[in-house]
Amino acid sequence: MTVEQAVAKLLELQKKLTAYNHASGLLYYDGVTTAPKETSDVRGETLTILGEASYILSTGEETSSLLDFLTEHESELDEKTRRIVYLMNKELRELRSIPMNEYIEYQRLINDAQAVWHKAKDENNYDMFEPYLAKIVETHLRFAAYIDPSKHPYDVWLDKYEPGLNMAKCEEFFSVLREKLVPLIKKIGEKPQLSDSVIHGDFPVEAQRKLSDRLMEIMCIDRGHCGIGETEHPFTINFTKHDVRITTKYHEDDFSDSMFSVIHEGGHALYELNTGDEYAFTCIGTGVSMGIHESQSRFFENLIGRSQAFCELLFPELQELFGLEGYTATDFYRAVNRAQPSLIRIAADELTYSMHIMVRYEIEKMLMNGEVTTKELPATWNRLYKEYLGVDVPSDKEGVLQDSHWSGGSIGYFPSYALGSAYGAQFIAKMREELDVDECIRKGDLAPVNAWLTEKIWRHGSMYEPAQLLEMVLGVPFDPTYFTDYLTKKFSALYEL
Amino acid sequence: MTVEQAVAKLLELQKKLTAYNHASGLLYYDGVTTAPKETSDVRGETLTILGEASYILSTGEETSSLLDFLTEHESELDEKTRRIVYLMNKELRELRSIPMNEYIEYQRLINDAQAVWHKAKDENNYDMFEPYLAKIVETHLRFAAYIDPSKHPYDVWLDKYEPGLNMAKCEEFFSVLREKLVPLIKKIGEKPQLSDSVIHGDFPVEAQRKLSDRLMEIMCIDRGHCGIGETEHPFTINFTKHDVRITTKYHEDDFSDSMFSVIHEGGHALYELNTGDEYAFTCIGTGVSMGIHESQSRFFENLIGRSQAFCELLFPELQELFGLEGYTATDFYRAVNRAQPSLIRIAADELTYSMHIMVRYEIEKMLMNGEVTTKELPATWNRLYKEYLGVDVPSDKEGVLQDSHWSGGSIGYFPSYALGSAYGAQFIAKMREELDVDECIRKGDLAPVNAWLTEKIWRHGSMYEPAQLLEMVLGVPFDPTYFTDYLTKKFSALYEL
């Protein structure tokens, strides 16, 4: 076999894996959008069989030999191929460390757990979901020991979503947030609260759907390759860079809920849609990590979407859709930036959001340390919400059952949200050196913003490790005080501190 | 390998093939319901790769040896396993006769052709679609010669949708219809036309969606395993017996259009949903042929749905949904049975419907004979519509482009519709010997009808060849005069001949 033949074989294999990913992703998407209620079992069977085929493609003897051959000839490979080989080798090592039957069993567990979580949340019945979560936690502990027994299990999973992240870095990061934000939140709590009555009322879903379309248009999202669906919990899924779906959930009493979901998921979608064409159908053709991904989604949601300029741009259109008589754009800006400790993460304001993440980080750490059992989780959740946010949790539906992540097997994902928010604040500071961002927003033309992000971040896909990418974009190390400074300035002005 | 092990391996293989079928089916379904417009290419890539894997599973050396082994031990197998081996051997012989690259190429062609057909129909542009259709026809001629060079190519494809069917049987069948129905249609044309004004008006889609739900309820369709979507052209797809989807299209000016689509597709769905559990995840766990399938869909659409009793049952509910003041159930019965030569097959009445099929049969026969080219098709179509139905075709959109079948590679399918209608008439005659069908309908309880069909037809799935099944159900040979007698009686009364 020549190196050229081996590279062709590698790309062929990557294309096959992309296809399996597409099919499995669509099965998942169908399950949470369109599928009849009682079809989860059979979908699980199909996902198991496709997962098995994909597992064999990723870890089989043929792939292993191919990767060994290419690794031996590393010096003859171009940068892109080297990166694919690196990523595949990493995945192969991880997957091979997990016995295939356990891996397949886990896929089935996740499929079932998601269906049960939906039901349990609907019925506010944590006990229904608990046995599934217990198995998911147990599997994460077992798999972490397979993947890297020298590491703390939680470090294994943090690294999965944000390569290079570990508990030590989290503690450092969260301590900055704690030091700067907790006093700020406290001070704001002593001030008169901002009114958010403008976003509350009766807003027909049909009008909200129109708003979603308009938001995607303002964000320059290519609708030919990006659809929008409706689910219990908003998310983004990329079958390939050419077919991305976002979802939202409409609440008739508050249009801003779905509005910011659409902007948030739209940010994820933009990243995927704009990865380089030369990386399509390979493992490089997707966002590099959850932290970087959340930096993009939360960039659009908060730094753009919750800015004064964006609120001014959008307000006349909101009035056309929803009435909102007697209110001004400034009322709207203040409403969507009302900072108040609350129960639901995805509805949380920009300032207190990180507290929600810190609760989940503490819980995941305890679960991975064996310091808390899944049976004790509601009590622990409620205690931490009281401690971090000062709120009483009235039901598990609004508490421990609110997020889909754990039911989907994502333990270690949550810190990426806070990290992403902080990355974003440093990105926009850098962007402002080259671009009048507010002027773009006022003109309703985000194309220059997208062009900057494409050039610096999106087009690279997974070509570089997150830390390397950050350095390429910023030129200086990551510094969370950009984020805390931004929040301090914005919220001091809003609350006249 | 013991026989027991071989059977286990066979069932495992069947389960895998079902999973690939599920995934590919869902990709197709997504493409025509939810997917963003410009994602057809990438879906084609994925379908190609899954198709290749499925092809290898069906035709690979391992499968071939397994089938050889089981064939040698045929006497030790139970009836079900013998049938699976027979069907797999048949498929393996067919698939193996087609070179793999040509098979894969064809899957891609179909994916592209369907997307182009949608656009071509929208834009009334046959020239856009013609090159794809030309390739589809050419492929059908080439593949037919691979599969069975001793047969006429059209006989190969007729047999594919209705095992045992050929041109000779079609000619015989259609000649009965021609002899009995053409004079009847002519006589009716001379009588005053029935009014159908009750079904025309302005009917909001939301109310029509409610009607769909209600119809599925009356038909006892298990919604936990059967969804409904909206597409350009209504169809039914079964991922497995546990997950079936039907689709419809709502026309705001005529609620009966979608109404009868839902009943028709609902009939297909009932068949699939009620195949025996013991056949699930095997190739027996699905309807046996397109003729039998259409006999079920058209049974519900016409013999039930267009009966006086059903119209009486439904009319008060239709009034609640749509108003329809000043009309009676009889007006509605007469409206949905108005017999008039027309342009669109799926909107055609029960009496003239077969004429639409005969046009398509003649065209397919000519295409397979090389007597007409795809370039000449619009002219031929329009000529035959004039000849068979006496109507002038104003546009290709309402002519040769109206059906999705050819774009999906279904040549030889159409005769099943007429055949199915005729089977159905003989089934209901038999059913009436044991059951007061009209009484069931009047009571709004179709459960006894479904139970009869389950017992006689549905539960058997593909266990028996169509001819064998017909004999089991009827006890006498298939006789199309049941159909022509039924139509003569029904329409003579309606038109007071």
mmCIF file of C-alpha atoms in Angstrom, chain B residues 214-476:
data_model
loop_
_atom_site.group_PDB
_atom_site.id
_atom_site.type_symbol
_atom_site.label_atom_id
_atom_site.label_comp_id
_atom_site.label_asym_id
_atom_site.label_seq_id
_atom_site.Cartn_x
_atom_site.Cartn_y
_atom_site.Cartn_z
ATOM 1 C CA ARG B 214 -60.403 11.634 13.900
ATOM 2 C CA LEU B 215 -60.227 9.414 10.793
ATOM 3 C CA MET B 216 -57.227 7.583 12.195
ATOM 4 C CA GLU B 217 -59.177 7.115 15.404
ATOM 5 C CA ILE B 218 -62.230 5.688 13.609
ATOM 6 C CA MET B 219 -59.902 3.328 11.711
ATOM 7 C CA CYS B 220 -58.414 2.165 15.054
ATOM 8 C CA ILE B 221 -54.902 3.104 13.947
ATOM 9 C CA ASP B 222 -52.480 2.879 16.871
ATOM 10 C CA ARG B 223 -51.059 6.412 17.037
ATOM 11 C CA GLY B 224 -48.354 5.309 19.439
ATOM 12 C CA HIS B 225 -46.793 3.543 16.471
ATOM 13 C CA CYS B 226 -48.120 5.558 13.549
ATOM 14 C CA GLY B 227 -47.387 9.192 12.771
ATOM 15 C CA ILE B 228 -48.788 11.530 10.156
ATOM 16 C CA GLY B 229 -46.773 14.037 8.124
ATOM 17 C CA GLU B 230 -47.382 16.440 5.263
ATOM 18 C CA THR B 231 -45.828 15.987 1.835
ATOM 19 C CA GLU B 232 -46.386 16.953 -1.764
ATOM 20 C CA HIS B 233 -47.576 13.439 -2.550
ATOM 21 C CA PRO B 234 -49.209 11.273 0.150
ATOM 22 C CA PHE B 235 -47.532 7.957 0.943
ATOM 23 C CA THR B 236 -46.991 5.354 3.668
ATOM 24 C CA ILE B 237 -43.613 4.175 4.868
ATOM 25 C CA ASN B 238 -42.956 1.425 7.383
ATOM 26 C CA PHE B 239 -39.614 1.556 9.174
ATOM 27 C CA THR B 240 -40.695 -1.589 11.021
ATOM 28 C CA LYS B 241 -44.114 -2.836 12.089
ATOM 29 C CA HIS B 242 -43.592 -0.740 15.239
ATOM 30 C CA ASP B 243 -43.015 2.554 13.469
ATOM 31 C CA VAL B 244 -45.141 3.461 10.476
ATOM 32 C CA ARG B 245 -45.671 6.942 9.007
ATOM 33 C CA ILE B 246 -48.389 8.106 6.686
ATOM 34 C CA THR B 247 -48.487 11.481 4.957
ATOM 35 C CA THR B 248 -51.144 13.658 3.395
ATOM 36 C CA LYS B 249 -51.496 16.965 1.610
ATOM 37 C CA TYR B 250 -54.053 19.558 2.649
ATOM 38 C CA HIS B 251 -55.920 21.560 0.036
ATOM 39 C CA GLU B 252 -57.752 24.474 1.575
ATOM 40 C CA ASP B 253 -60.403 24.469 -1.155
ATOM 41 C CA ASP B 254 -61.390 20.792 -0.820
ATOM 42 C CA PHE B 255 -61.215 18.853 2.441
ATOM 43 C CA SER B 256 -62.135 15.545 0.805
ATOM 44 C CA ASP B 257 -58.795 15.398 -0.977
ATOM 45 C CA SER B 258 -56.746 14.937 2.188
ATOM 46 C CA MET B 259 -59.586 13.021 3.842
ATOM 47 C CA PHE B 260 -59.399 10.185 1.325
ATOM 48 C CA SER B 261 -55.593 10.295 1.281
ATOM 49 C CA VAL B 262 -55.577 9.733 5.032
ATOM 50 C CA ILE B 263 -58.056 6.861 4.773
ATOM 51 C CA HIS B 264 -56.085 5.331 1.888
ATOM 52 C CA GLU B 265 -52.690 5.611 3.561
ATOM 53 C CA GLY B 266 -54.292 4.554 6.830
ATOM 54 C CA GLY B 267 -55.253 1.280 5.143
ATOM 55 C CA HIS B 268 -51.629 0.693 4.180
ATOM 56 C CA ALA B 269 -50.567 1.540 7.717
ATOM 57 C CA LEU B 270 -53.058 -0.867 9.308
ATOM 58 C CA TYR B 271 -51.690 -3.715 7.213
ATOM 59 C CA GLU B 272 -48.107 -3.005 8.319
ATOM 60 C CA LEU B 273 -48.982 -2.323 11.971
ATOM 61 C CA ASN B 274 -50.868 -5.607 12.207
ATOM 62 C CA THR B 275 -48.441 -8.037 10.642
ATOM 63 C CA GLY B 276 -47.714 -10.836 13.098
ATOM 64 C CA ASP B 277 -45.370 -10.041 15.993
ATOM 65 C CA GLU B 278 -43.624 -13.328 15.326
ATOM 66 C CA TYR B 279 -42.499 -11.974 11.940
ATOM 67 C CA ALA B 280 -41.213 -8.607 13.231
ATOM 68 C CA PHE B 281 -37.609 -7.781 12.274
ATOM 69 C CA THR B 282 -37.725 -10.214 9.347
ATOM 70 C CA CYS B 283 -38.599 -9.823 5.692
ATOM 71 C CA ILE B 284 -41.918 -11.577 6.398
ATOM 72 C CA GLY B 285 -42.972 -8.778 8.727
ATOM 73 C CA THR B 286 -44.370 -6.551 5.992
ATOM 74 C CA GLY B 287 -47.139 -6.569 3.398
ATOM 75 C CA VAL B 288 -46.616 -9.260 0.778
ATOM 76 C CA SER B 289 -47.150 -7.290 -2.428
ATOM 77 C CA MET B 290 -48.241 -3.958 -3.758
ATOM 78 C CA GLY B 291 -51.468 -5.437 -5.136
ATOM 79 C CA ILE B 292 -52.466 -6.830 -1.750
ATOM 80 C CA HIS B 293 -51.324 -3.584 -0.143
ATOM 81 C CA GLU B 294 -53.451 -1.488 -2.466
ATOM 82 C CA SER B 295 -56.341 -3.849 -1.870
ATOM 83 C CA GLN B 296 -56.197 -2.800 1.784
ATOM 84 C CA SER B 297 -55.715 0.937 1.214
ATOM 85 C CA ARG B 298 -58.401 1.113 -1.458
ATOM 86 C CA PHE B 299 -60.658 -1.105 0.635
ATOM 87 C CA PHE B 300 -60.707 1.588 3.302
ATOM 88 C CA GLU B 301 -60.670 4.499 0.884
ATOM 89 C CA ASN B 302 -63.550 3.327 -1.317
ATOM 90 C CA LEU B 303 -65.432 0.331 -0.012
ATOM 91 C CA ILE B 304 -65.551 1.819 3.487
ATOM 92 C CA GLY B 305 -64.795 5.535 3.089
ATOM 93 C CA ARG B 306 -67.000 6.220 0.073
ATOM 94 C CA SER B 307 -69.917 4.112 1.323
ATOM 95 C CA GLN B 308 -73.283 5.639 2.221
ATOM 96 C CA ALA B 309 -72.910 4.370 5.801
ATOM 97 C CA PHE B 310 -69.515 6.005 6.308
ATOM 98 C CA CYS B 311 -70.703 9.302 4.841
ATOM 99 C CA GLU B 312 -73.634 9.249 7.255
ATOM 100 C CA LEU B 313 -71.382 8.471 10.195
ATOM 101 C CA LEU B 314 -68.943 11.267 9.405
ATOM 102 C CA PHE B 315 -71.215 14.037 8.169
ATOM 103 C CA PRO B 316 -72.274 15.508 11.548
ATOM 104 C CA GLU B 317 -68.588 15.714 12.531
ATOM 105 C CA LEU B 318 -67.722 17.355 9.222
ATOM 106 C CA GLN B 319 -70.399 19.935 9.886
ATOM 107 C CA GLU B 320 -68.864 20.672 13.270
ATOM 108 C CA LEU B 321 -65.443 21.137 11.695
ATOM 109 C CA PHE B 322 -66.343 22.910 8.474
ATOM 110 C CA GLY B 323 -69.882 24.249 8.701
ATOM 111 C CA LEU B 324 -71.392 22.820 5.471
ATOM 112 C CA GLU B 325 -74.745 24.396 6.301
ATOM 113 C CA GLY B 326 -77.686 23.416 4.160
ATOM 114 C CA TYR B 327 -76.172 20.103 3.090
ATOM 115 C CA THR B 328 -77.113 16.555 4.029
ATOM 116 C CA ALA B 329 -75.120 13.353 4.438
ATOM 117 C CA THR B 330 -76.560 12.200 1.131
ATOM 118 C CA ASP B 331 -75.258 15.325 -0.585
ATOM 119 C CA PHE B 332 -71.866 14.429 0.817
ATOM 120 C CA TYR B 333 -72.160 10.780 -0.302
ATOM 121 C CA ARG B 334 -73.067 11.908 -3.809
ATOM 122 C CA ALA B 335 -70.287 14.527 -3.877
ATOM 123 C CA VAL B 336 -67.515 12.067 -3.030
ATOM 124 C CA ASN B 337 -68.855 9.611 -5.580
ATOM 125 C CA ARG B 338 -69.277 12.049 -8.442
ATOM 126 C CA ALA B 339 -67.904 10.121 -11.416
ATOM 127 C CA GLN B 340 -66.242 12.305 -13.984
ATOM 128 C CA PRO B 341 -63.248 11.772 -16.231
ATOM 129 C CA SER B 342 -60.495 14.030 -14.883
ATOM 130 C CA LEU B 343 -56.791 14.824 -14.890
ATOM 131 C CA ILE B 344 -55.354 13.788 -11.532
ATOM 132 C CA ARG B 345 -55.160 10.131 -10.540
ATOM 133 C CA ILE B 346 -55.138 10.569 -6.778
ATOM 134 C CA ALA B 347 -58.166 12.865 -6.979
ATOM 135 C CA ALA B 348 -60.029 10.555 -9.361
ATOM 136 C CA ASP B 349 -63.320 8.961 -8.447
ATOM 137 C CA GLU B 350 -63.674 5.254 -7.797
ATOM 138 C CA LEU B 351 -65.223 4.531 -11.199
ATOM 139 C CA THR B 352 -62.835 6.303 -13.580
ATOM 140 C CA TYR B 353 -59.749 5.627 -11.456
ATOM 141 C CA SER B 354 -58.826 2.466 -13.362
ATOM 142 C CA MET B 355 -58.651 4.464 -16.595
ATOM 143 C CA HIS B 356 -55.812 6.523 -15.075
ATOM 144 C CA ILE B 357 -54.025 3.277 -14.287
ATOM 145 C CA MET B 358 -54.533 1.935 -17.788
ATOM 146 C CA VAL B 359 -52.867 5.070 -19.239
ATOM 147 C CA ARG B 360 -49.857 4.493 -17.020
ATOM 148 C CA TYR B 361 -49.808 0.782 -17.815
ATOM 149 C CA GLU B 362 -49.787 1.506 -21.553
ATOM 150 C CA ILE B 363 -46.974 4.048 -21.097
ATOM 151 C CA GLU B 364 -44.825 1.777 -18.961
ATOM 152 C CA LYS B 365 -45.309 -1.047 -21.443
ATOM 153 C CA MET B 366 -44.248 1.222 -24.301
ATOM 154 C CA LEU B 367 -41.226 2.479 -22.352
ATOM 155 C CA MET B 368 -40.141 -1.073 -21.625
ATOM 156 C CA ASN B 369 -40.776 -2.024 -25.263
ATOM 157 C CA GLY B 370 -38.766 0.950 -26.470
ATOM 158 C CA GLU B 371 -41.842 2.151 -28.353
ATOM 159 C CA VAL B 372 -41.710 5.598 -26.809
ATOM 160 C CA THR B 373 -38.846 7.762 -25.487
ATOM 161 C CA THR B 374 -38.984 9.835 -22.336
ATOM 162 C CA LYS B 375 -38.768 12.951 -24.515
ATOM 163 C CA GLU B 376 -42.011 11.963 -26.216
ATOM 164 C CA LEU B 377 -43.759 11.163 -22.948
ATOM 165 C CA PRO B 378 -45.785 14.367 -22.424
ATOM 166 C CA ALA B 379 -47.304 14.047 -25.918
ATOM 167 C CA THR B 380 -48.051 10.350 -25.384
ATOM 168 C CA TRP B 381 -49.506 11.018 -21.955
ATOM 169 C CA ASN B 382 -51.771 13.740 -23.284
ATOM 170 C CA ARG B 383 -52.879 11.584 -26.233
ATOM 171 C CA LEU B 384 -53.778 8.653 -23.976
ATOM 172 C CA TYR B 385 -55.671 10.873 -21.529
ATOM 173 C CA LYS B 386 -57.746 12.107 -24.439
ATOM 174 C CA GLU B 387 -58.296 8.557 -25.630
ATOM 175 C CA TYR B 388 -59.077 6.891 -22.255
ATOM 176 C CA LEU B 389 -60.666 9.756 -20.355
ATOM 177 C CA GLY B 390 -61.610 12.239 -23.034
ATOM 178 C CA VAL B 391 -59.823 15.098 -21.292
ATOM 179 C CA ASP B 392 -57.284 17.644 -22.535
ATOM 180 C CA VAL B 393 -54.202 17.950 -20.349
ATOM 181 C CA PRO B 394 -53.415 21.663 -19.849
ATOM 182 C CA SER B 395 -49.939 21.282 -18.272
ATOM 183 C CA ASP B 396 -47.343 18.628 -17.487
ATOM 184 C CA LYS B 397 -47.767 19.475 -13.820
ATOM 185 C CA GLU B 398 -51.302 18.122 -14.107
ATOM 186 C CA GLY B 399 -50.116 15.511 -16.566
ATOM 187 C CA VAL B 400 -47.007 13.427 -16.813
ATOM 188 C CA LEU B 401 -45.375 15.058 -13.774
ATOM 189 C CA GLN B 402 -48.251 14.433 -11.353
ATOM 190 C CA ASP B 403 -47.067 11.180 -9.766
ATOM 191 C CA SER B 404 -43.920 10.568 -7.730
ATOM 192 C CA HIS B 405 -43.627 6.872 -8.640
ATOM 193 C CA TRP B 406 -41.307 7.046 -11.618
ATOM 194 C CA SER B 407 -38.993 9.527 -9.882
ATOM 195 C CA GLY B 408 -38.722 6.982 -7.060
ATOM 196 C CA GLY B 409 -37.879 4.208 -9.488
ATOM 197 C CA SER B 410 -41.248 2.465 -9.330
ATOM 198 C CA ILE B 411 -41.993 1.210 -12.829
ATOM 199 C CA GLY B 412 -44.537 -1.611 -12.773
ATOM 200 C CA TYR B 413 -46.230 -0.447 -9.581
ATOM 201 C CA PHE B 414 -49.297 1.280 -11.069
ATOM 202 C CA PRO B 415 -51.214 -1.866 -12.154
ATOM 203 C CA SER B 416 -51.298 -2.899 -8.463
ATOM 204 C CA TYR B 417 -53.692 -0.029 -7.745
ATOM 205 C CA ALA B 418 -56.334 -1.316 -10.140
ATOM 206 C CA LEU B 419 -55.652 -4.905 -9.161
ATOM 207 C CA GLY B 420 -55.912 -3.956 -5.481
ATOM 208 C CA SER B 421 -59.271 -2.272 -6.048
ATOM 209 C CA ALA B 422 -60.536 -5.466 -7.648
ATOM 210 C CA TYR B 423 -59.144 -7.717 -4.905
ATOM 211 C CA GLY B 424 -60.842 -5.492 -2.348
ATOM 212 C CA ALA B 425 -64.280 -5.864 -3.945
ATOM 213 C CA GLN B 426 -63.979 -9.639 -3.742
ATOM 214 C CA PHE B 427 -62.690 -9.423 -0.122
ATOM 215 C CA ILE B 428 -65.641 -7.360 1.040
ATOM 216 C CA ALA B 429 -68.093 -9.725 -0.641
ATOM 217 C CA LYS B 430 -66.499 -12.551 1.357
ATOM 218 C CA MET B 431 -66.446 -10.447 4.537
ATOM 219 C CA ARG B 432 -70.166 -9.721 4.216
ATOM 220 C CA GLU B 433 -70.871 -13.468 4.439
ATOM 221 C CA GLU B 434 -69.584 -13.316 8.023
ATOM 222 C CA LEU B 435 -70.040 -9.716 9.128
ATOM 223 C CA ASP B 436 -72.574 -6.892 8.798
ATOM 224 C CA VAL B 437 -70.035 -4.405 7.512
ATOM 225 C CA ASP B 438 -72.480 -1.528 7.090
ATOM 226 C CA GLU B 439 -73.706 -1.978 10.642
ATOM 227 C CA CYS B 440 -70.097 -1.731 11.913
ATOM 228 C CA ILE B 441 -69.612 1.459 9.947
ATOM 229 C CA ARG B 442 -72.876 2.977 11.118
ATOM 230 C CA LYS B 443 -71.837 2.279 14.712
ATOM 231 C CA GLY B 444 -68.457 3.887 14.037
ATOM 232 C CA ASP B 445 -66.763 0.702 15.196
ATOM 233 C CA LEU B 446 -64.400 -0.712 12.598
ATOM 234 C CA ALA B 447 -62.757 -3.070 15.071
ATOM 235 C CA PRO B 448 -64.638 -6.162 13.737
ATOM 236 C CA VAL B 449 -63.608 -5.242 10.176
ATOM 237 C CA ASN B 450 -59.981 -4.879 11.287
ATOM 238 C CA ALA B 451 -60.191 -8.152 13.199
ATOM 239 C CA TRP B 452 -61.408 -9.971 10.084
ATOM 240 C CA LEU B 453 -58.652 -8.449 7.949
ATOM 241 C CA THR B 454 -56.046 -9.174 10.615
ATOM 242 C CA GLU B 455 -57.110 -12.794 10.849
ATOM 243 C CA LYS B 456 -57.341 -13.385 7.105
ATOM 244 C CA ILE B 457 -54.649 -11.104 5.691
ATOM 245 C CA TRP B 458 -52.660 -8.703 7.853
ATOM 246 C CA ARG B 459 -51.137 -11.082 10.397
ATOM 247 C CA HIS B 460 -49.658 -13.230 7.643
ATOM 248 C CA GLY B 461 -47.349 -10.452 6.419
ATOM 249 C CA SER B 462 -45.305 -11.876 3.545
ATOM 250 C CA MET B 463 -45.673 -15.472 4.656
ATOM 251 C CA TYR B 464 -47.598 -16.518 1.528
ATOM 252 C CA GLU B 465 -47.423 -15.560 -2.149
ATOM 253 C CA PRO B 466 -50.251 -13.219 -3.231
ATOM 254 C CA ALA B 467 -52.060 -15.906 -5.247
ATOM 255 C CA GLN B 468 -51.842 -18.348 -2.331
ATOM 256 C CA LEU B 469 -53.109 -15.721 0.110
ATOM 257 C CA LEU B 470 -56.013 -14.832 -2.178
ATOM 258 C CA GLU B 471 -57.012 -18.478 -2.324
ATOM 259 C CA MET B 472 -56.767 -18.800 1.456
ATOM 260 C CA VAL B 473 -59.005 -15.772 1.963
ATOM 261 C CA LEU B 474 -61.481 -16.311 -0.860
ATOM 262 C CA GLY B 475 -61.619 -20.052 -1.347
ATOM 263 C CA VAL B 476 -62.146 -19.372 -5.076
#
